[in-house]
mmCIF file of C-alpha atoms in Angstrom:
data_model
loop_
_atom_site.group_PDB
_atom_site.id
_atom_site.type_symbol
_atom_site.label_atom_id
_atom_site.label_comp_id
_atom_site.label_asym_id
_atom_site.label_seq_id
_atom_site.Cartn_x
_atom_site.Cartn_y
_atom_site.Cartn_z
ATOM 1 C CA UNK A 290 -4.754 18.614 8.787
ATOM 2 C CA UNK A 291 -8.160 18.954 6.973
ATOM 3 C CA UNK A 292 -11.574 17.584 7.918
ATOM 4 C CA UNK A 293 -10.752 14.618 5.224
ATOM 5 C CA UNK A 294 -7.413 13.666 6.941
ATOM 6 C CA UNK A 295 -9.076 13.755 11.080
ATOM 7 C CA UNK A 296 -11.570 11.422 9.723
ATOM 8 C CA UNK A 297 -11.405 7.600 11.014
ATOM 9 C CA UNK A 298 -10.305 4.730 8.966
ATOM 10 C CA UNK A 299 -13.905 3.161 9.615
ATOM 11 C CA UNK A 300 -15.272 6.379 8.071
ATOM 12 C CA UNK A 301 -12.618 5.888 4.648
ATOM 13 C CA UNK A 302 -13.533 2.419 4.629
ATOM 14 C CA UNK A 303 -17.473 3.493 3.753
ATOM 15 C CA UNK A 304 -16.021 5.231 0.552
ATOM 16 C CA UNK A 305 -14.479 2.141 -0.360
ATOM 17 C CA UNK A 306 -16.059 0.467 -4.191
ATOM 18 C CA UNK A 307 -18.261 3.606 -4.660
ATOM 19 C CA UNK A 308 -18.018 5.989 -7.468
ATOM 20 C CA UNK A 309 -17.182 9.186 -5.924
ATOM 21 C CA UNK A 310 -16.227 12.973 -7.118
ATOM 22 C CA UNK A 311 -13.284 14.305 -5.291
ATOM 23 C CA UNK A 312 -13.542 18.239 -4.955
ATOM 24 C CA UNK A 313 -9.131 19.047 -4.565
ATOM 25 C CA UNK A 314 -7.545 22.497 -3.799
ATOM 26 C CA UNK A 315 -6.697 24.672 -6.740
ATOM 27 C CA UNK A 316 -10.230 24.169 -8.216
ATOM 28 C CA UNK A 317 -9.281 20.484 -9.304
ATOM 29 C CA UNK A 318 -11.972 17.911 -9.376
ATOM 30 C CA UNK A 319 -11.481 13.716 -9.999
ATOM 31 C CA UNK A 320 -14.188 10.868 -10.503
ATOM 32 C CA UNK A 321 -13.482 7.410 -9.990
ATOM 33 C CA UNK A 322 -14.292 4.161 -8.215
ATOM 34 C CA UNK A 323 -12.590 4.947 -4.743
ATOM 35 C CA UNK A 324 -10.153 1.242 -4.073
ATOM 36 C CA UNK A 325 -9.316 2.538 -1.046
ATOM 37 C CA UNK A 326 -7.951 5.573 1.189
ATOM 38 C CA UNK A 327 -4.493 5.721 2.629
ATOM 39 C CA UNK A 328 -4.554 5.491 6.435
ATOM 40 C CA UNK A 329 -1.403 7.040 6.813
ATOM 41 C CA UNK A 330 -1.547 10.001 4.305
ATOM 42 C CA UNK A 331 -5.675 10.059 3.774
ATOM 43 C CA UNK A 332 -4.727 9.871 0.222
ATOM 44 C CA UNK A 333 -7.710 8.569 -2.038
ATOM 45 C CA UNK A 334 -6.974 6.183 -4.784
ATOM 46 C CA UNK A 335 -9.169 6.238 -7.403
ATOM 47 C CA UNK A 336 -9.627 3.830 -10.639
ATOM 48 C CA UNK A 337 -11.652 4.861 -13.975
ATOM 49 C CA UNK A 338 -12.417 2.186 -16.787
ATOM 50 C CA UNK A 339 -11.106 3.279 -20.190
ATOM 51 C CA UNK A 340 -12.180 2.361 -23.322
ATOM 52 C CA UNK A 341 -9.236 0.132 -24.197
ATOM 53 C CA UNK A 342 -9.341 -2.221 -21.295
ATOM 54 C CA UNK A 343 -6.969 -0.482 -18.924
ATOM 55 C CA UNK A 344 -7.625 0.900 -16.224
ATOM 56 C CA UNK A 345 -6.354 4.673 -15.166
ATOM 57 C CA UNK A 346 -5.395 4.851 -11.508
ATOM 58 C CA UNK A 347 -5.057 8.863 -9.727
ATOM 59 C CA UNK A 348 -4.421 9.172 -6.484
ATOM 60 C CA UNK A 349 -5.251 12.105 -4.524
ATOM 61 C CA UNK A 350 -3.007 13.260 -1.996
ATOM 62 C CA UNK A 351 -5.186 13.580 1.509
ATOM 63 C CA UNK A 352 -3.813 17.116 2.020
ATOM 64 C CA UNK A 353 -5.265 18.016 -1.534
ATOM 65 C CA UNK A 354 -9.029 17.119 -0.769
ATOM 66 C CA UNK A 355 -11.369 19.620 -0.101
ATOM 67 C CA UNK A 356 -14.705 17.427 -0.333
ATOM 68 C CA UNK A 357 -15.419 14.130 -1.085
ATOM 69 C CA UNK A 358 -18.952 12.947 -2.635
ATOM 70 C CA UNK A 359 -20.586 10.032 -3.194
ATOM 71 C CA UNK A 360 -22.284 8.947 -6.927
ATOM 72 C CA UNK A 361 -22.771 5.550 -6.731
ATOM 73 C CA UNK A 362 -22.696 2.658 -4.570
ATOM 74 C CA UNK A 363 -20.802 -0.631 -6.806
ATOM 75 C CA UNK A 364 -22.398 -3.685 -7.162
ATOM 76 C CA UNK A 365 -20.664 -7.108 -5.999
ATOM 77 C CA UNK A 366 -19.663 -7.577 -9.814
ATOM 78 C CA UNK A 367 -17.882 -4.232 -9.488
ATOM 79 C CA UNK A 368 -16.623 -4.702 -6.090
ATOM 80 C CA UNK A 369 -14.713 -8.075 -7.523
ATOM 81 C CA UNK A 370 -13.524 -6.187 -10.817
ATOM 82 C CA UNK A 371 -12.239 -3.544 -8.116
ATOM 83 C CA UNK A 372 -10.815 -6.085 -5.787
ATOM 84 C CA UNK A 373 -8.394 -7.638 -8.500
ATOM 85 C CA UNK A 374 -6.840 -4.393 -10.129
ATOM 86 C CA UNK A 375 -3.942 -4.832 -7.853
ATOM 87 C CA UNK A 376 -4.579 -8.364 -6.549
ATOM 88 C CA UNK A 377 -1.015 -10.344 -7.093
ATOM 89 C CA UNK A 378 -1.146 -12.064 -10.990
ATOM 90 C CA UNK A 379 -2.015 -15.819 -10.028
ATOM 91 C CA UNK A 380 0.242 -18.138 -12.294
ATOM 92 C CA UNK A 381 -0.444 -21.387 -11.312
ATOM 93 C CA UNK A 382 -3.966 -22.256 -10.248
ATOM 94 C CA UNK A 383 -3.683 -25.079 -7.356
ATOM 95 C CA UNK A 384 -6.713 -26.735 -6.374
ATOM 96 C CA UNK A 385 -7.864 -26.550 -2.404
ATOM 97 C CA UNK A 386 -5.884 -30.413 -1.874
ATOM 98 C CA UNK A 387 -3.422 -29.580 -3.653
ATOM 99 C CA UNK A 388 -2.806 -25.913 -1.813
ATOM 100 C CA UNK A 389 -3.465 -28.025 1.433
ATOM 101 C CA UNK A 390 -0.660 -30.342 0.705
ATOM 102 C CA UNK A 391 1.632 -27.674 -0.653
ATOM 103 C CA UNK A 392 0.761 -26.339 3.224
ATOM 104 C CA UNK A 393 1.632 -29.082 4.900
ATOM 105 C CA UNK A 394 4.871 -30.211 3.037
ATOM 106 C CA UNK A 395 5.915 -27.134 3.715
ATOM 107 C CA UNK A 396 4.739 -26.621 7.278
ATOM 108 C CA UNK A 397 6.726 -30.046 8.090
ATOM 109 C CA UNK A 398 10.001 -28.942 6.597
ATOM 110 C CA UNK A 399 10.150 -25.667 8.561
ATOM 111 C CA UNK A 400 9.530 -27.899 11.669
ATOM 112 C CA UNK A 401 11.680 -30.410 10.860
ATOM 113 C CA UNK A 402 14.484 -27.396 10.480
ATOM 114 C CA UNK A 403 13.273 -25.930 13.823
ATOM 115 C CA UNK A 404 11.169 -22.961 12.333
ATOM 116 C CA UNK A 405 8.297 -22.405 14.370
ATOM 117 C CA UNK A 406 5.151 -22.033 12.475
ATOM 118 C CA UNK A 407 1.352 -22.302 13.531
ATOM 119 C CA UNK A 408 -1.325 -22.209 11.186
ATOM 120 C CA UNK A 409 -3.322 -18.828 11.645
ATOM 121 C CA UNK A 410 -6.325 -17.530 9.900
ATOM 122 C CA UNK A 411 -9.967 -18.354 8.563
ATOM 123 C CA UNK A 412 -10.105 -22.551 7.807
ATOM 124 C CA UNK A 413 -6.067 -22.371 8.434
ATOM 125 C CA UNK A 414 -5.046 -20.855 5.335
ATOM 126 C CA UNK A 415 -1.940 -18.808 6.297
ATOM 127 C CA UNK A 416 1.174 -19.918 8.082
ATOM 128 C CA UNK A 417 2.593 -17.999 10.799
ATOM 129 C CA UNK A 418 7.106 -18.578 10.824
ATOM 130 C CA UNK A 419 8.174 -17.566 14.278
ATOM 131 C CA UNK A 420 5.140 -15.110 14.962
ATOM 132 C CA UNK A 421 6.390 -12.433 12.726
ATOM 133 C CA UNK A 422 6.353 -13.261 8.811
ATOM 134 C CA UNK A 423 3.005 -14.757 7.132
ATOM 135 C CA UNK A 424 2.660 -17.213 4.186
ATOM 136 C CA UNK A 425 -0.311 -17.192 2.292
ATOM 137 C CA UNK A 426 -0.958 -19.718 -0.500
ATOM 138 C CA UNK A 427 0.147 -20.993 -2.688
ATOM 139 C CA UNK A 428 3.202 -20.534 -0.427
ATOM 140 C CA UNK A 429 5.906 -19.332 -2.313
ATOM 141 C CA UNK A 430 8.761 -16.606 -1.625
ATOM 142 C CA UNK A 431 6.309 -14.456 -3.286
ATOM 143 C CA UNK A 432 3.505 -14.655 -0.362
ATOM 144 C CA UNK A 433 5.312 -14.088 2.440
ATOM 145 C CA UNK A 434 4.752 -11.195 4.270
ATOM 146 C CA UNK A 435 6.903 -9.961 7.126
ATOM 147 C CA UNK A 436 7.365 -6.328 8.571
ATOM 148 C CA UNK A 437 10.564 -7.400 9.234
ATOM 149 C CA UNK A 438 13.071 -7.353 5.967
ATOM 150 C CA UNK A 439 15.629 -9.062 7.315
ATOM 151 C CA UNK A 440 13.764 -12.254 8.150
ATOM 152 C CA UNK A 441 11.420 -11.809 4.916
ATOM 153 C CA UNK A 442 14.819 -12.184 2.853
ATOM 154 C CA UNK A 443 16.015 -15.381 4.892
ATOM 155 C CA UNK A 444 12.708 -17.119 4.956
ATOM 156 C CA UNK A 445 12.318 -16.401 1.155
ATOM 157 C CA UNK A 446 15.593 -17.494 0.282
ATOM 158 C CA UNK A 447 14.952 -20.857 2.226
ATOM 159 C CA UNK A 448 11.664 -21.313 0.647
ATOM 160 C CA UNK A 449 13.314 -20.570 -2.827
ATOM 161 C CA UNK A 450 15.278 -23.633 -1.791
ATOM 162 C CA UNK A 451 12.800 -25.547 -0.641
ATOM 163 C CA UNK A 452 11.183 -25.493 -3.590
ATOM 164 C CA UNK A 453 14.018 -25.546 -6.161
ATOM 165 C CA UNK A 454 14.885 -28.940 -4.125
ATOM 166 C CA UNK A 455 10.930 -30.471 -4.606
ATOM 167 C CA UNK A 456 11.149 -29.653 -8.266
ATOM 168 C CA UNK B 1375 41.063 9.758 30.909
ATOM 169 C CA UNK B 1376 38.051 8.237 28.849
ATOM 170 C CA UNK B 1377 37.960 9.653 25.750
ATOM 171 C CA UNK B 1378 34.564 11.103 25.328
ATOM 172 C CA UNK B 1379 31.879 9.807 22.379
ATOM 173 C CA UNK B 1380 30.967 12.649 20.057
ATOM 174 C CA UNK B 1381 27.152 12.983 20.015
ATOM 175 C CA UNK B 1382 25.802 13.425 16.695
ATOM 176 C CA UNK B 1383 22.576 15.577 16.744
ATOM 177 C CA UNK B 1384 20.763 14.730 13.695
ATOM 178 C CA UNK B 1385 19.570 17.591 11.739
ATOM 179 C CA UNK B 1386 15.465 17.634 12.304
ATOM 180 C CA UNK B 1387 13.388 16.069 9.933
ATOM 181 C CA UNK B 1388 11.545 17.775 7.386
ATOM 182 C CA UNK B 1389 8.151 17.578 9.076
ATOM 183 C CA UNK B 1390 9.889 19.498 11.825
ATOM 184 C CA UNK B 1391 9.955 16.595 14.230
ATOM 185 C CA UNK B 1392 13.356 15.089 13.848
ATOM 186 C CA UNK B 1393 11.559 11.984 15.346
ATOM 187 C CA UNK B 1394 10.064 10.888 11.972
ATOM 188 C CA UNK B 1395 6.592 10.642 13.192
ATOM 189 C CA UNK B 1396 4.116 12.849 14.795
ATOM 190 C CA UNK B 1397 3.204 11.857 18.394
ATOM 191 C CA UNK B 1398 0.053 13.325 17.459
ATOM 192 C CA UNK B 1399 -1.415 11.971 14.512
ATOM 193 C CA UNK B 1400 -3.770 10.008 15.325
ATOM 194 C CA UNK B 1401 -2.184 6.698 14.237
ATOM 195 C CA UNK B 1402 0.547 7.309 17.023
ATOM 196 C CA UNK B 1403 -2.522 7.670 19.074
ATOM 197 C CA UNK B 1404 -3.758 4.459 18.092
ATOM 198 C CA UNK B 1405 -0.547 2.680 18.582
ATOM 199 C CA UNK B 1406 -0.095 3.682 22.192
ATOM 200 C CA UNK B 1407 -4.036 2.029 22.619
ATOM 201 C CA UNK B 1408 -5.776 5.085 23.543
ATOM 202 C CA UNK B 1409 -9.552 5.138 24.334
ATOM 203 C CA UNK B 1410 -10.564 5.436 20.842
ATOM 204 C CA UNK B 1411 -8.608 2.615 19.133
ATOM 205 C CA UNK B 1412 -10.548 -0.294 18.418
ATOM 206 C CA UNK B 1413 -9.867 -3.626 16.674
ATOM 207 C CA UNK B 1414 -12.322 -2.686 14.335
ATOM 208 C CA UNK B 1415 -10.668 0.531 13.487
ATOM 209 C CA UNK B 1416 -7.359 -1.097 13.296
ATOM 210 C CA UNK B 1417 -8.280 -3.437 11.012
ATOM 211 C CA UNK B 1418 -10.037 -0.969 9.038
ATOM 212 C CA UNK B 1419 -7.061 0.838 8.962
ATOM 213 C CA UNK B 1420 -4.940 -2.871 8.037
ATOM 214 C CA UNK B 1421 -6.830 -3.827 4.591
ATOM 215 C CA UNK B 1422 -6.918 0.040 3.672
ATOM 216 C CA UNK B 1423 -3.270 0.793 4.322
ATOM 217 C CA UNK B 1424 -2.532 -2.556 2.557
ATOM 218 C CA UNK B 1425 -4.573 -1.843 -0.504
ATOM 219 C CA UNK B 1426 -2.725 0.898 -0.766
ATOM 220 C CA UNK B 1427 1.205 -0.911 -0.887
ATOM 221 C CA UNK B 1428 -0.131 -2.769 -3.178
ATOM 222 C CA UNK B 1429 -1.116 0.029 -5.777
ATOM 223 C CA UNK B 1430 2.118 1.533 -4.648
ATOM 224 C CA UNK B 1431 3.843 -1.816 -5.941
ATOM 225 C CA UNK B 1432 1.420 -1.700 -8.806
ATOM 226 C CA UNK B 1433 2.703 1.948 -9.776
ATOM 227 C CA UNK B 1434 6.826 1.273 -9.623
ATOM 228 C CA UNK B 1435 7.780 1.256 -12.910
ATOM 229 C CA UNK B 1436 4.639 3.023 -14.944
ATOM 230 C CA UNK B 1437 4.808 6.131 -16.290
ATOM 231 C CA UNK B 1438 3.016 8.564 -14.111
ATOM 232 C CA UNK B 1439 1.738 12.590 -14.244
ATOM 233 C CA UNK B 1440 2.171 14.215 -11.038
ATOM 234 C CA UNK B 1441 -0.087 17.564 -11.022
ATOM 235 C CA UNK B 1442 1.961 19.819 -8.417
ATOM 236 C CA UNK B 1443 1.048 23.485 -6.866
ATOM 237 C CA UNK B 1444 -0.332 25.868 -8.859
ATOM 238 C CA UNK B 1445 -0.995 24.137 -11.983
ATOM 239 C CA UNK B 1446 2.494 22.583 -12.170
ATOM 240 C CA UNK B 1447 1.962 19.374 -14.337
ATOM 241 C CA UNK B 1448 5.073 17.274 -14.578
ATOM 242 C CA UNK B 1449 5.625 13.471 -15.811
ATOM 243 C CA UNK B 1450 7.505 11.054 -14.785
ATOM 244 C CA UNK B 1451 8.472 7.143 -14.118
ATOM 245 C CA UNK B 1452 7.305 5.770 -10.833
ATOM 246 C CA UNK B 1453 9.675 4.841 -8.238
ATOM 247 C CA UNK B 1454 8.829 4.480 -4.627
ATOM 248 C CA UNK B 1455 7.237 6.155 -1.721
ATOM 249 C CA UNK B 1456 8.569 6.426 1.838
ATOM 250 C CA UNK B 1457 6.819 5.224 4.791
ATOM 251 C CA UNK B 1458 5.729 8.437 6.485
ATOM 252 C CA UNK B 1459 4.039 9.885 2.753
ATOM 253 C CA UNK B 1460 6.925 12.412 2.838
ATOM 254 C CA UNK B 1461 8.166 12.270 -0.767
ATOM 255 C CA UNK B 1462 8.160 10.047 -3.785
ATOM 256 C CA UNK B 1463 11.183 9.536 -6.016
ATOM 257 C CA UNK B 1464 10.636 8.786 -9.484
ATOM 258 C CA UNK B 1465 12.925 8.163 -12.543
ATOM 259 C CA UNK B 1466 13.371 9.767 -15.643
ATOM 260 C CA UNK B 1467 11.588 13.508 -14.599
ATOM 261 C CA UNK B 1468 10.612 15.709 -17.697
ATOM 262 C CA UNK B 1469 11.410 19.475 -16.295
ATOM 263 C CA UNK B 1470 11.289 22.165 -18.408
ATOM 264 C CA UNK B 1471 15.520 22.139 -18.036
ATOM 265 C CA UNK B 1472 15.476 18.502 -19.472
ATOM 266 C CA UNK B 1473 15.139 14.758 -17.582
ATOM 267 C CA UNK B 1474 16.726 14.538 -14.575
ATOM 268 C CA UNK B 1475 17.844 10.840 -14.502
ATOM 269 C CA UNK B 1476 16.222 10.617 -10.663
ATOM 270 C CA UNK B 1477 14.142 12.686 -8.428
ATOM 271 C CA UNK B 1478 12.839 13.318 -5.090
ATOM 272 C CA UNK B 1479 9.018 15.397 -5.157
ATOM 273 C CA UNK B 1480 7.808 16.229 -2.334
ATOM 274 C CA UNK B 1481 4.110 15.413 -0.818
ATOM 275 C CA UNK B 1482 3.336 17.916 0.563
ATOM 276 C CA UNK B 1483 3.653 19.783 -3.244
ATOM 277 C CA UNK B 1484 1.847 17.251 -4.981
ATOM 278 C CA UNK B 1485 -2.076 17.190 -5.459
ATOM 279 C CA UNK B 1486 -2.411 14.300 -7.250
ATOM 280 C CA UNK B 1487 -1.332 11.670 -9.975
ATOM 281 C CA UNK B 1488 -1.908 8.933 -11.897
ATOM 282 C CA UNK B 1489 -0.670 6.302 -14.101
ATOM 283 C CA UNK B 1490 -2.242 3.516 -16.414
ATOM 284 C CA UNK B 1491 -2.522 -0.204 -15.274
#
């Protein structure tokens, strides 16, 4: 383990949306806007803006990295453009009512089929199924979250249903 | 006579410690609640770590270059990554010997790579 792998995630997190150079082994070097550091294998991703409006994404392993520097600090209009590189592709834009009463519909069938659910999070957003699989709007199979795959499928295939039923 | 149940020693892991995890990183540390575990640290480590799937999920599929050991530089299609960062597999590897339909590279051989969103 190197100095770059022992250090806390509070420490990765200041790296976070600033432009940094990445000194590797093997004499390698990589610039980028760091997105964020991988608290598992200390792995830095890094994204650089090309001409052609894409976007080139390296990571760099965490046993790789010799020294990490910082260039820049982003500003909040570079923070959001780094924020939504992998942010899920939002179809359908729902208002806040009618996300609300997508929540709610919802929220009543899964009682009314004995599904525990509490509403969790800042001003309620997120649903909670049986303490161990999160919905987040606009509450499709697509935003649930659930470290358990087994109850992710279920949940998603009733929700599929749900839905294919409202339609 | 009760028959007796075969045990079945798995063979050990390739990080050495059959057990899949290392009781001493320091996210095993953080998981039992030692002194230095915070919520602060482990939400830190939360919205990093889940940053991260989701450039994982962002790779699958996209032609990537992996730049291995000692200059190695090899390309390939993105597949998946294992929980522990022990290997990726990708599709569709260029060697030198021709494309190997599927692949398994190892972590702790690759320095870096990168692919275009």
């Amino acid at each position: 383990m190197n100095d770059w792998q022992r250090k806390s995630p509070l420490d990765w997190e200041t790296y976070v949306n600033k432009m940094v150079k990445v000194a590797a082994i093997e004499k390698h070097e990589y610039e980028g806007w760091v997105l964020t550091v991988d608290p598992v294998s200390a792995s830095i991703v890094l994204a650089t803006f090309l001409e052609n409006e894409k976007v080139s994404i390296s990571v760099v392993l965490g046993h790789a990295v010799q020294e990490v520097e910082i260039l820049k600090e982003g500003d909040d209009e570079m923070k959001q453009r780094l924020s939504c590189i992998f942010a899920p592709e939002e179809g359908k834009a729902y208002s806040p009512e009618e996300l609300e009463k997508r929540k709610n519909d919802l929220k009543t069938w899964l009682e009314t089929n004995h599904i525990p659910v509490t509403e969790q999070g800042e001003s309620g957003r997120t649903l909670c199924v049986a303490g161990v699989l999160t919905i987040d709007p606009p509450y499709g199979p697509e935003e649930c979250s659930s470290s358990n795959e087994i109850i992710l499928s279920r949940v998603q295939g009733l929700i599929q249903g749900y839905l294919e039923k409202q339609q | 006579v009760p028959v007796p149940v075969g045990v079945l020693r798995l063979p050990r892991g390739p990080d050495g410690c059959s057990r899949g995890f290392s009781p001493s990183s320091p996210r095993f540390q953080a998981l039992l609640g030692g002194p230095a575990t915070t919520t602060a640290t482990q939400g830190a480590r939360a919205t990093l770590r889940q940053r991260y799937l989701r450039g994982l999920a962002a790779a699958r599929g996209r032609p990537t270059r992996f730049c291995l050991r000692t200059g190695v530089r090899v390309d390939a299609v993105f597949g998946a990554a294992d929980v522990e960062a022990v290997a990726f597999q990708v599709d569709a590897l260029r060697t030198p010997l021709g494309v190997q339909a599927a692949a398994l590279l190892r972590c702790a051989d690759v320095l870096a790579y990168s692919f275009l969103l």
